[in-house]
Structures are given as structure tokens and as C-alpha cells.
Amino acid sequence: MKISTKGRYGLTIMMALAKNKGRGPLSLKAIAQEHNLSEHYLEQLIAPLRNAGLVNSVRGAYGGYVLSKMPSSITAADVIRVLEGPIQPVEVMEDDDPAKRELWVKIRDAVRDVLQGTTLDDLIHYDSEPQVQDPDMFYI
């Protein structure tokens, strides 16, 4: 499964809104400027996210968008499904060998589990520092 720019930029929007949670609405212009993206393209992506109930729009001079739920309750799968469609890296064909069908199902389930197990909260609090094992600790 290849995530297109729709999915990638959609996650960018959602992460920006998650980081801004509790501070009021955030404009697409601000997100576009911060991430060097096309505001027009982000406008095309926000509509399906709003229609799916993931974001709410706020009108007015200081309007913009806010998450409709807490960042911990919105998963990467929620965003990807809205913008990319069903999570299905390989189409399972009935005439495939049973072993291959099982492999395709395992791949689909693994991708789905990773996306469903990753929330916006996880993404905005990602620690890029590698976890170093204590040299004095012995693990069995």
C-alpha cells in the first residue's frame, strides 16, 4: 500500500490541529506556511475530514479548524481511510493460491493494526531519540 500525498498531507493537517488542541482554531494558511504546502491543496483535503466528523470548522476573522475529538481518540487509520479509502495493500483474489491469499490477509491486517494502533497523540509526542540500553543491565 502506497500512501499518496493526500494521506501524508492529511496526517500533517491533523497533527498540526492536534498540537494546537485547546488553543482555538488553526487556519489552513498557517498550516500551509509552516509546512511549505499548497493552501489550495489542503483546502481540498479538509472537506472530507470535516465530512467524516474528524474536524470542525470555525467561521470568522479568527476562524479555522479544530479537532472534533481528543488527539488520543483519532487514529492514523481514521485519517487514511477517509482520504485514501480502504486499507488494502494487496487485493485478495479468489483464484489465488490459498497460501498466497493467507499472506495477503496477514499483510493487510499488519498494516491495519499499525495504523489503528497509532493515534494523533502518539504522532505528536513521538520521541526520535533512540532508546539506549543501560550497559550495566543484563536482559534475558
mmCIF file of the C-alpha atoms, coordinates in Angstrom:
data_MODEL
# 
_entry.id   MODEL 
# 
loop_
_atom_site.group_PDB 
_atom_site.id 
_atom_site.type_symbol 
_atom_site.label_atom_id 
_atom_site.label_alt_id 
_atom_site.label_comp_id 
_atom_site.label_asym_id 
_atom_site.label_entity_id 
_atom_site.label_seq_id 
_atom_site.pdbx_PDB_ins_code 
_atom_site.Cartn_x 
_atom_site.Cartn_y 
_atom_site.Cartn_z 
_atom_site.occupancy 
_atom_site.B_iso_or_equiv 
_atom_site.pdbx_formal_charge 
_atom_site.auth_seq_id 
_atom_site.auth_comp_id 
_atom_site.auth_asym_id 
_atom_site.auth_atom_id 
_atom_site.pdbx_PDB_model_num 
ATOM 1   C CA . MET A 1 1   ? 0.000   0.000   0.000  1.00 0.00 ? 1   MET A CA 1 
ATOM 2   C CA . LYS A 1 2   ? 1.409   3.325   -1.005 1.00 0.00 ? 2   LYS A CA 1 
ATOM 3   C CA . ILE A 1 3   ? 0.133   6.333   0.918  1.00 0.00 ? 3   ILE A CA 1 
ATOM 4   C CA . SER A 1 4   ? -0.306  9.240   -1.515 1.00 0.00 ? 4   SER A CA 1 
ATOM 5   C CA . THR A 1 5   ? 0.195   12.928  -0.784 1.00 0.00 ? 5   THR A CA 1 
ATOM 6   C CA . LYS A 1 6   ? -3.491  13.036  0.201  1.00 0.00 ? 6   LYS A CA 1 
ATOM 7   C CA . GLY A 1 7   ? -2.822  10.737  3.146  1.00 0.00 ? 7   GLY A CA 1 
ATOM 8   C CA . ARG A 1 8   ? 0.525   12.285  4.014  1.00 0.00 ? 8   ARG A CA 1 
ATOM 9   C CA . TYR A 1 9   ? -0.725  15.880  3.959  1.00 0.00 ? 9   TYR A CA 1 
ATOM 10  C CA . GLY A 1 10  ? -3.939  14.844  5.681  1.00 0.00 ? 10  GLY A CA 1 
ATOM 11  C CA . LEU A 1 11  ? -1.893  13.496  8.575  1.00 0.00 ? 11  LEU A CA 1 
ATOM 12  C CA . THR A 1 12  ? 0.108   16.737  8.542  1.00 0.00 ? 12  THR A CA 1 
ATOM 13  C CA . ILE A 1 13  ? -3.109  18.755  8.907  1.00 0.00 ? 13  ILE A CA 1 
ATOM 14  C CA . MET A 1 14  ? -4.402  16.515  11.670 1.00 0.00 ? 14  MET A CA 1 
ATOM 15  C CA . MET A 1 15  ? -1.098  16.581  13.575 1.00 0.00 ? 15  MET A CA 1 
ATOM 16  C CA . ALA A 1 16  ? -0.989  20.393  13.368 1.00 0.00 ? 16  ALA A CA 1 
ATOM 17  C CA . LEU A 1 17  ? -4.544  20.575  14.729 1.00 0.00 ? 17  LEU A CA 1 
ATOM 18  C CA . ALA A 1 18  ? -3.646  18.078  17.468 1.00 0.00 ? 18  ALA A CA 1 
ATOM 19  C CA . LYS A 1 19  ? -0.630  20.164  18.524 1.00 0.00 ? 19  LYS A CA 1 
ATOM 20  C CA . ASN A 1 20  ? -2.890  23.229  18.604 1.00 0.00 ? 20  ASN A CA 1 
ATOM 21  C CA . LYS A 1 21  ? -5.664  21.499  20.612 1.00 0.00 ? 21  LYS A CA 1 
ATOM 22  C CA . GLY A 1 22  ? -7.075  23.807  23.278 1.00 0.00 ? 22  GLY A CA 1 
ATOM 23  C CA . ARG A 1 23  ? -5.657  26.981  21.723 1.00 0.00 ? 23  ARG A CA 1 
ATOM 24  C CA . GLY A 1 24  ? -8.542  27.752  19.372 1.00 0.00 ? 24  GLY A CA 1 
ATOM 25  C CA . PRO A 1 25  ? -8.950  27.297  15.641 1.00 0.00 ? 25  PRO A CA 1 
ATOM 26  C CA . LEU A 1 26  ? -5.990  26.989  13.317 1.00 0.00 ? 26  LEU A CA 1 
ATOM 27  C CA . SER A 1 27  ? -6.149  28.237  9.731  1.00 0.00 ? 27  SER A CA 1 
ATOM 28  C CA . LEU A 1 28  ? -5.100  26.168  6.746  1.00 0.00 ? 28  LEU A CA 1 
ATOM 29  C CA . LYS A 1 29  ? -2.984  29.136  5.686  1.00 0.00 ? 29  LYS A CA 1 
ATOM 30  C CA . ALA A 1 30  ? -0.938  28.835  8.890  1.00 0.00 ? 30  ALA A CA 1 
ATOM 31  C CA . ILE A 1 31  ? -0.503  25.075  8.393  1.00 0.00 ? 31  ILE A CA 1 
ATOM 32  C CA . ALA A 1 32  ? 0.448   25.544  4.736  1.00 0.00 ? 32  ALA A CA 1 
ATOM 33  C CA . GLN A 1 33  ? 3.030   28.199  5.599  1.00 0.00 ? 33  GLN A CA 1 
ATOM 34  C CA . GLU A 1 34  ? 4.551   26.219  8.460  1.00 0.00 ? 34  GLU A CA 1 
ATOM 35  C CA . HIS A 1 35  ? 4.946   23.064  6.361  1.00 0.00 ? 35  HIS A CA 1 
ATOM 36  C CA . ASN A 1 36  ? 5.589   24.751  2.992  1.00 0.00 ? 36  ASN A CA 1 
ATOM 37  C CA . LEU A 1 37  ? 2.490   23.186  1.411  1.00 0.00 ? 37  LEU A CA 1 
ATOM 38  C CA . SER A 1 38  ? -0.151  24.433  -1.002 1.00 0.00 ? 38  SER A CA 1 
ATOM 39  C CA . GLU A 1 39  ? -3.057  26.028  0.884  1.00 0.00 ? 39  GLU A CA 1 
ATOM 40  C CA . HIS A 1 40  ? -5.327  25.215  -2.062 1.00 0.00 ? 40  HIS A CA 1 
ATOM 41  C CA . TYR A 1 41  ? -4.436  21.511  -1.815 1.00 0.00 ? 41  TYR A CA 1 
ATOM 42  C CA . LEU A 1 42  ? -5.062  21.488  1.948  1.00 0.00 ? 42  LEU A CA 1 
ATOM 43  C CA . GLU A 1 43  ? -8.498  23.031  1.304  1.00 0.00 ? 43  GLU A CA 1 
ATOM 44  C CA . GLN A 1 44  ? -9.337  20.022  -0.867 1.00 0.00 ? 44  GLN A CA 1 
ATOM 45  C CA . LEU A 1 45  ? -8.277  17.633  1.909  1.00 0.00 ? 45  LEU A CA 1 
ATOM 46  C CA . ILE A 1 46  ? -10.053 19.316  4.807  1.00 0.00 ? 46  ILE A CA 1 
ATOM 47  C CA . ALA A 1 47  ? -13.560 18.836  3.349  1.00 0.00 ? 47  ALA A CA 1 
ATOM 48  C CA . PRO A 1 48  ? -13.566 15.019  3.577  1.00 0.00 ? 48  PRO A CA 1 
ATOM 49  C CA . LEU A 1 49  ? -12.025 15.215  7.065  1.00 0.00 ? 49  LEU A CA 1 
ATOM 50  C CA . ARG A 1 50  ? -14.810 17.592  8.129  1.00 0.00 ? 50  ARG A CA 1 
ATOM 51  C CA . ASN A 1 51  ? -17.494 15.435  6.468  1.00 0.00 ? 51  ASN A CA 1 
ATOM 52  C CA . ALA A 1 52  ? -16.147 12.390  8.314  1.00 0.00 ? 52  ALA A CA 1 
ATOM 53  C CA . GLY A 1 53  ? -16.512 14.241  11.629 1.00 0.00 ? 53  GLY A CA 1 
ATOM 54  C CA . LEU A 1 54  ? -12.797 14.376  12.407 1.00 0.00 ? 54  LEU A CA 1 
ATOM 55  C CA . VAL A 1 55  ? -12.566 18.185  12.337 1.00 0.00 ? 55  VAL A CA 1 
ATOM 56  C CA . ASN A 1 56  ? -14.917 21.105  12.901 1.00 0.00 ? 56  ASN A CA 1 
ATOM 57  C CA . SER A 1 57  ? -14.723 24.431  11.132 1.00 0.00 ? 57  SER A CA 1 
ATOM 58  C CA . VAL A 1 58  ? -14.963 27.768  12.916 1.00 0.00 ? 58  VAL A CA 1 
ATOM 59  C CA . ARG A 1 59  ? -16.064 30.758  10.838 1.00 0.00 ? 59  ARG A CA 1 
ATOM 60  C CA . GLY A 1 60  ? -14.970 34.328  11.255 1.00 0.00 ? 60  GLY A CA 1 
ATOM 61  C CA . ALA A 1 61  ? -11.896 36.513  11.172 1.00 0.00 ? 61  ALA A CA 1 
ATOM 62  C CA . TYR A 1 62  ? -10.087 34.259  13.638 1.00 0.00 ? 62  TYR A CA 1 
ATOM 63  C CA . GLY A 1 63  ? -11.637 31.064  12.294 1.00 0.00 ? 63  GLY A CA 1 
ATOM 64  C CA . GLY A 1 64  ? -10.058 27.904  11.095 1.00 0.00 ? 64  GLY A CA 1 
ATOM 65  C CA . TYR A 1 65  ? -10.279 24.267  12.093 1.00 0.00 ? 65  TYR A CA 1 
ATOM 66  C CA . VAL A 1 66  ? -10.202 22.291  15.318 1.00 0.00 ? 66  VAL A CA 1 
ATOM 67  C CA . LEU A 1 67  ? -10.215 18.578  16.028 1.00 0.00 ? 67  LEU A CA 1 
ATOM 68  C CA . SER A 1 68  ? -13.665 17.232  16.830 1.00 0.00 ? 68  SER A CA 1 
ATOM 69  C CA . LYS A 1 69  ? -12.221 14.715  19.325 1.00 0.00 ? 69  LYS A CA 1 
ATOM 70  C CA . MET A 1 70  ? -9.198  14.353  21.544 1.00 0.00 ? 70  MET A CA 1 
ATOM 71  C CA . PRO A 1 71  ? -5.943  13.504  19.692 1.00 0.00 ? 71  PRO A CA 1 
ATOM 72  C CA . SER A 1 72  ? -5.773  10.251  21.647 1.00 0.00 ? 72  SER A CA 1 
ATOM 73  C CA . SER A 1 73  ? -9.055  9.055   20.103 1.00 0.00 ? 73  SER A CA 1 
ATOM 74  C CA . ILE A 1 74  ? -8.228  9.711   16.430 1.00 0.00 ? 74  ILE A CA 1 
ATOM 75  C CA . THR A 1 75  ? -6.039  7.104   14.758 1.00 0.00 ? 75  THR A CA 1 
ATOM 76  C CA . ALA A 1 76  ? -3.879  7.275   11.667 1.00 0.00 ? 76  ALA A CA 1 
ATOM 77  C CA . ALA A 1 77  ? -6.263  4.667   10.217 1.00 0.00 ? 77  ALA A CA 1 
ATOM 78  C CA . ASP A 1 78  ? -9.191  7.082   10.640 1.00 0.00 ? 78  ASP A CA 1 
ATOM 79  C CA . VAL A 1 79  ? -7.394  9.720   8.577  1.00 0.00 ? 79  VAL A CA 1 
ATOM 80  C CA . ILE A 1 80  ? -6.025  7.337   5.939  1.00 0.00 ? 80  ILE A CA 1 
ATOM 81  C CA . ARG A 1 81  ? -9.398  5.647   5.398  1.00 0.00 ? 81  ARG A CA 1 
ATOM 82  C CA . VAL A 1 82  ? -11.108 8.998   4.829  1.00 0.00 ? 82  VAL A CA 1 
ATOM 83  C CA . LEU A 1 83  ? -8.519  10.245  2.353  1.00 0.00 ? 83  LEU A CA 1 
ATOM 84  C CA . GLU A 1 84  ? -7.217  7.055   0.723  1.00 0.00 ? 84  GLU A CA 1 
ATOM 85  C CA . GLY A 1 85  ? -10.090 4.598   1.035  1.00 0.00 ? 85  GLY A CA 1 
ATOM 86  C CA . PRO A 1 86  ? -9.987  1.091   2.499  1.00 0.00 ? 86  PRO A CA 1 
ATOM 87  C CA . ILE A 1 87  ? -6.701  -0.159  3.906  1.00 0.00 ? 87  ILE A CA 1 
ATOM 88  C CA . GLN A 1 88  ? -5.914  -2.961  1.479  1.00 0.00 ? 88  GLN A CA 1 
ATOM 89  C CA . PRO A 1 89  ? -2.293  -3.175  0.297  1.00 0.00 ? 89  PRO A CA 1 
ATOM 90  C CA . VAL A 1 90  ? -2.995  -6.209  -1.912 1.00 0.00 ? 90  VAL A CA 1 
ATOM 91  C CA . GLU A 1 91  ? -6.294  -7.227  -3.457 1.00 0.00 ? 91  GLU A CA 1 
ATOM 92  C CA . VAL A 1 92  ? -7.133  -10.766 -2.395 1.00 0.00 ? 92  VAL A CA 1 
ATOM 93  C CA . MET A 1 93  ? -8.201  -12.766 -5.438 1.00 0.00 ? 93  MET A CA 1 
ATOM 94  C CA . GLU A 1 94  ? -10.325 -15.880 -5.116 1.00 0.00 ? 94  GLU A CA 1 
ATOM 95  C CA . ASP A 1 95  ? -8.237  -17.696 -7.713 1.00 0.00 ? 95  ASP A CA 1 
ATOM 96  C CA . ASP A 1 96  ? -5.012  -17.068 -5.769 1.00 0.00 ? 96  ASP A CA 1 
ATOM 97  C CA . ASP A 1 97  ? -3.281  -19.998 -4.171 1.00 0.00 ? 97  ASP A CA 1 
ATOM 98  C CA . PRO A 1 98  ? -4.603  -20.375 -0.579 1.00 0.00 ? 98  PRO A CA 1 
ATOM 99  C CA . ALA A 1 99  ? -1.129  -19.774 0.856  1.00 0.00 ? 99  ALA A CA 1 
ATOM 100 C CA . LYS A 1 100 ? -0.817  -16.502 -1.063 1.00 0.00 ? 100 LYS A CA 1 
ATOM 101 C CA . ARG A 1 101 ? -4.333  -15.438 -0.030 1.00 0.00 ? 101 ARG A CA 1 
ATOM 102 C CA . GLU A 1 102 ? -3.360  -16.005 3.591  1.00 0.00 ? 102 GLU A CA 1 
ATOM 103 C CA . LEU A 1 103 ? -0.175  -13.941 3.086  1.00 0.00 ? 103 LEU A CA 1 
ATOM 104 C CA . TRP A 1 104 ? -2.167  -11.038 1.582  1.00 0.00 ? 104 TRP A CA 1 
ATOM 105 C CA . VAL A 1 105 ? -4.577  -11.129 4.508  1.00 0.00 ? 105 VAL A CA 1 
ATOM 106 C CA . LYS A 1 106 ? -1.693  -11.107 7.010  1.00 0.00 ? 106 LYS A CA 1 
ATOM 107 C CA . ILE A 1 107 ? -0.096  -8.119  5.259  1.00 0.00 ? 107 ILE A CA 1 
ATOM 108 C CA . ARG A 1 108 ? -3.421  -6.238  5.228  1.00 0.00 ? 108 ARG A CA 1 
ATOM 109 C CA . ASP A 1 109 ? -4.007  -6.983  8.905  1.00 0.00 ? 109 ASP A CA 1 
ATOM 110 C CA . ALA A 1 110 ? -0.474  -5.922  9.888  1.00 0.00 ? 110 ALA A CA 1 
ATOM 111 C CA . VAL A 1 111 ? -0.770  -2.577  8.074  1.00 0.00 ? 111 VAL A CA 1 
ATOM 112 C CA . ARG A 1 112 ? -4.251  -2.016  9.514  1.00 0.00 ? 112 ARG A CA 1 
ATOM 113 C CA . ASP A 1 113 ? -3.070  -2.859  13.045 1.00 0.00 ? 113 ASP A CA 1 
ATOM 114 C CA . VAL A 1 114 ? -0.170  -0.374  12.843 1.00 0.00 ? 114 VAL A CA 1 
ATOM 115 C CA . LEU A 1 115 ? -2.420  2.408   11.550 1.00 0.00 ? 115 LEU A CA 1 
ATOM 116 C CA . GLN A 1 116 ? -5.204  1.644   14.051 1.00 0.00 ? 116 GLN A CA 1 
ATOM 117 C CA . GLY A 1 117 ? -2.701  1.406   16.890 1.00 0.00 ? 117 GLY A CA 1 
ATOM 118 C CA . THR A 1 118 ? -1.189  4.830   16.183 1.00 0.00 ? 118 THR A CA 1 
ATOM 119 C CA . THR A 1 119 ? -3.091  7.877   17.420 1.00 0.00 ? 119 THR A CA 1 
ATOM 120 C CA . LEU A 1 120 ? -2.527  11.546  16.656 1.00 0.00 ? 120 LEU A CA 1 
ATOM 121 C CA . ASP A 1 121 ? -1.358  11.838  20.245 1.00 0.00 ? 121 ASP A CA 1 
ATOM 122 C CA . ASP A 1 122 ? 1.319   9.201   19.545 1.00 0.00 ? 122 ASP A CA 1 
ATOM 123 C CA . LEU A 1 123 ? 2.450   11.067  16.436 1.00 0.00 ? 123 LEU A CA 1 
ATOM 124 C CA . ILE A 1 124 ? 2.729   14.498  18.061 1.00 0.00 ? 124 ILE A CA 1 
ATOM 125 C CA . HIS A 1 125 ? 4.575   13.099  21.076 1.00 0.00 ? 125 HIS A CA 1 
ATOM 126 C CA . TYR A 1 126 ? 6.943   10.897  19.076 1.00 0.00 ? 126 TYR A CA 1 
ATOM 127 C CA . ASP A 1 127 ? 10.370  10.719  20.668 1.00 0.00 ? 127 ASP A CA 1 
ATOM 128 C CA . SER A 1 128 ? 13.004  10.479  17.950 1.00 0.00 ? 128 SER A CA 1 
ATOM 129 C CA . GLU A 1 129 ? 15.775  9.784   20.443 1.00 0.00 ? 129 GLU A CA 1 
ATOM 130 C CA . PRO A 1 130 ? 16.881  6.144   20.148 1.00 0.00 ? 130 PRO A CA 1 
ATOM 131 C CA . GLN A 1 131 ? 16.272  4.094   23.241 1.00 0.00 ? 131 GLN A CA 1 
ATOM 132 C CA . VAL A 1 132 ? 19.679  3.131   24.627 1.00 0.00 ? 132 VAL A CA 1 
ATOM 133 C CA . GLN A 1 133 ? 20.048  0.002   26.695 1.00 0.00 ? 133 GLN A CA 1 
ATOM 134 C CA . ASP A 1 134 ? 21.674  0.554   30.061 1.00 0.00 ? 134 ASP A CA 1 
ATOM 135 C CA . PRO A 1 135 ? 25.166  -1.014  29.707 1.00 0.00 ? 135 PRO A CA 1 
ATOM 136 C CA . ASP A 1 136 ? 25.045  -2.257  33.306 1.00 0.00 ? 136 ASP A CA 1 
ATOM 137 C CA . MET A 1 137 ? 21.721  -4.028  32.788 1.00 0.00 ? 137 MET A CA 1 
ATOM 138 C CA . PHE A 1 138 ? 21.560  -7.629  31.647 1.00 0.00 ? 138 PHE A CA 1 
ATOM 139 C CA . TYR A 1 139 ? 18.387  -8.745  29.827 1.00 0.00 ? 139 TYR A CA 1 
ATOM 140 C CA . ILE A 1 140 ? 17.362  -12.336 29.370 1.00 0.00 ? 140 ILE A CA 1 
# 
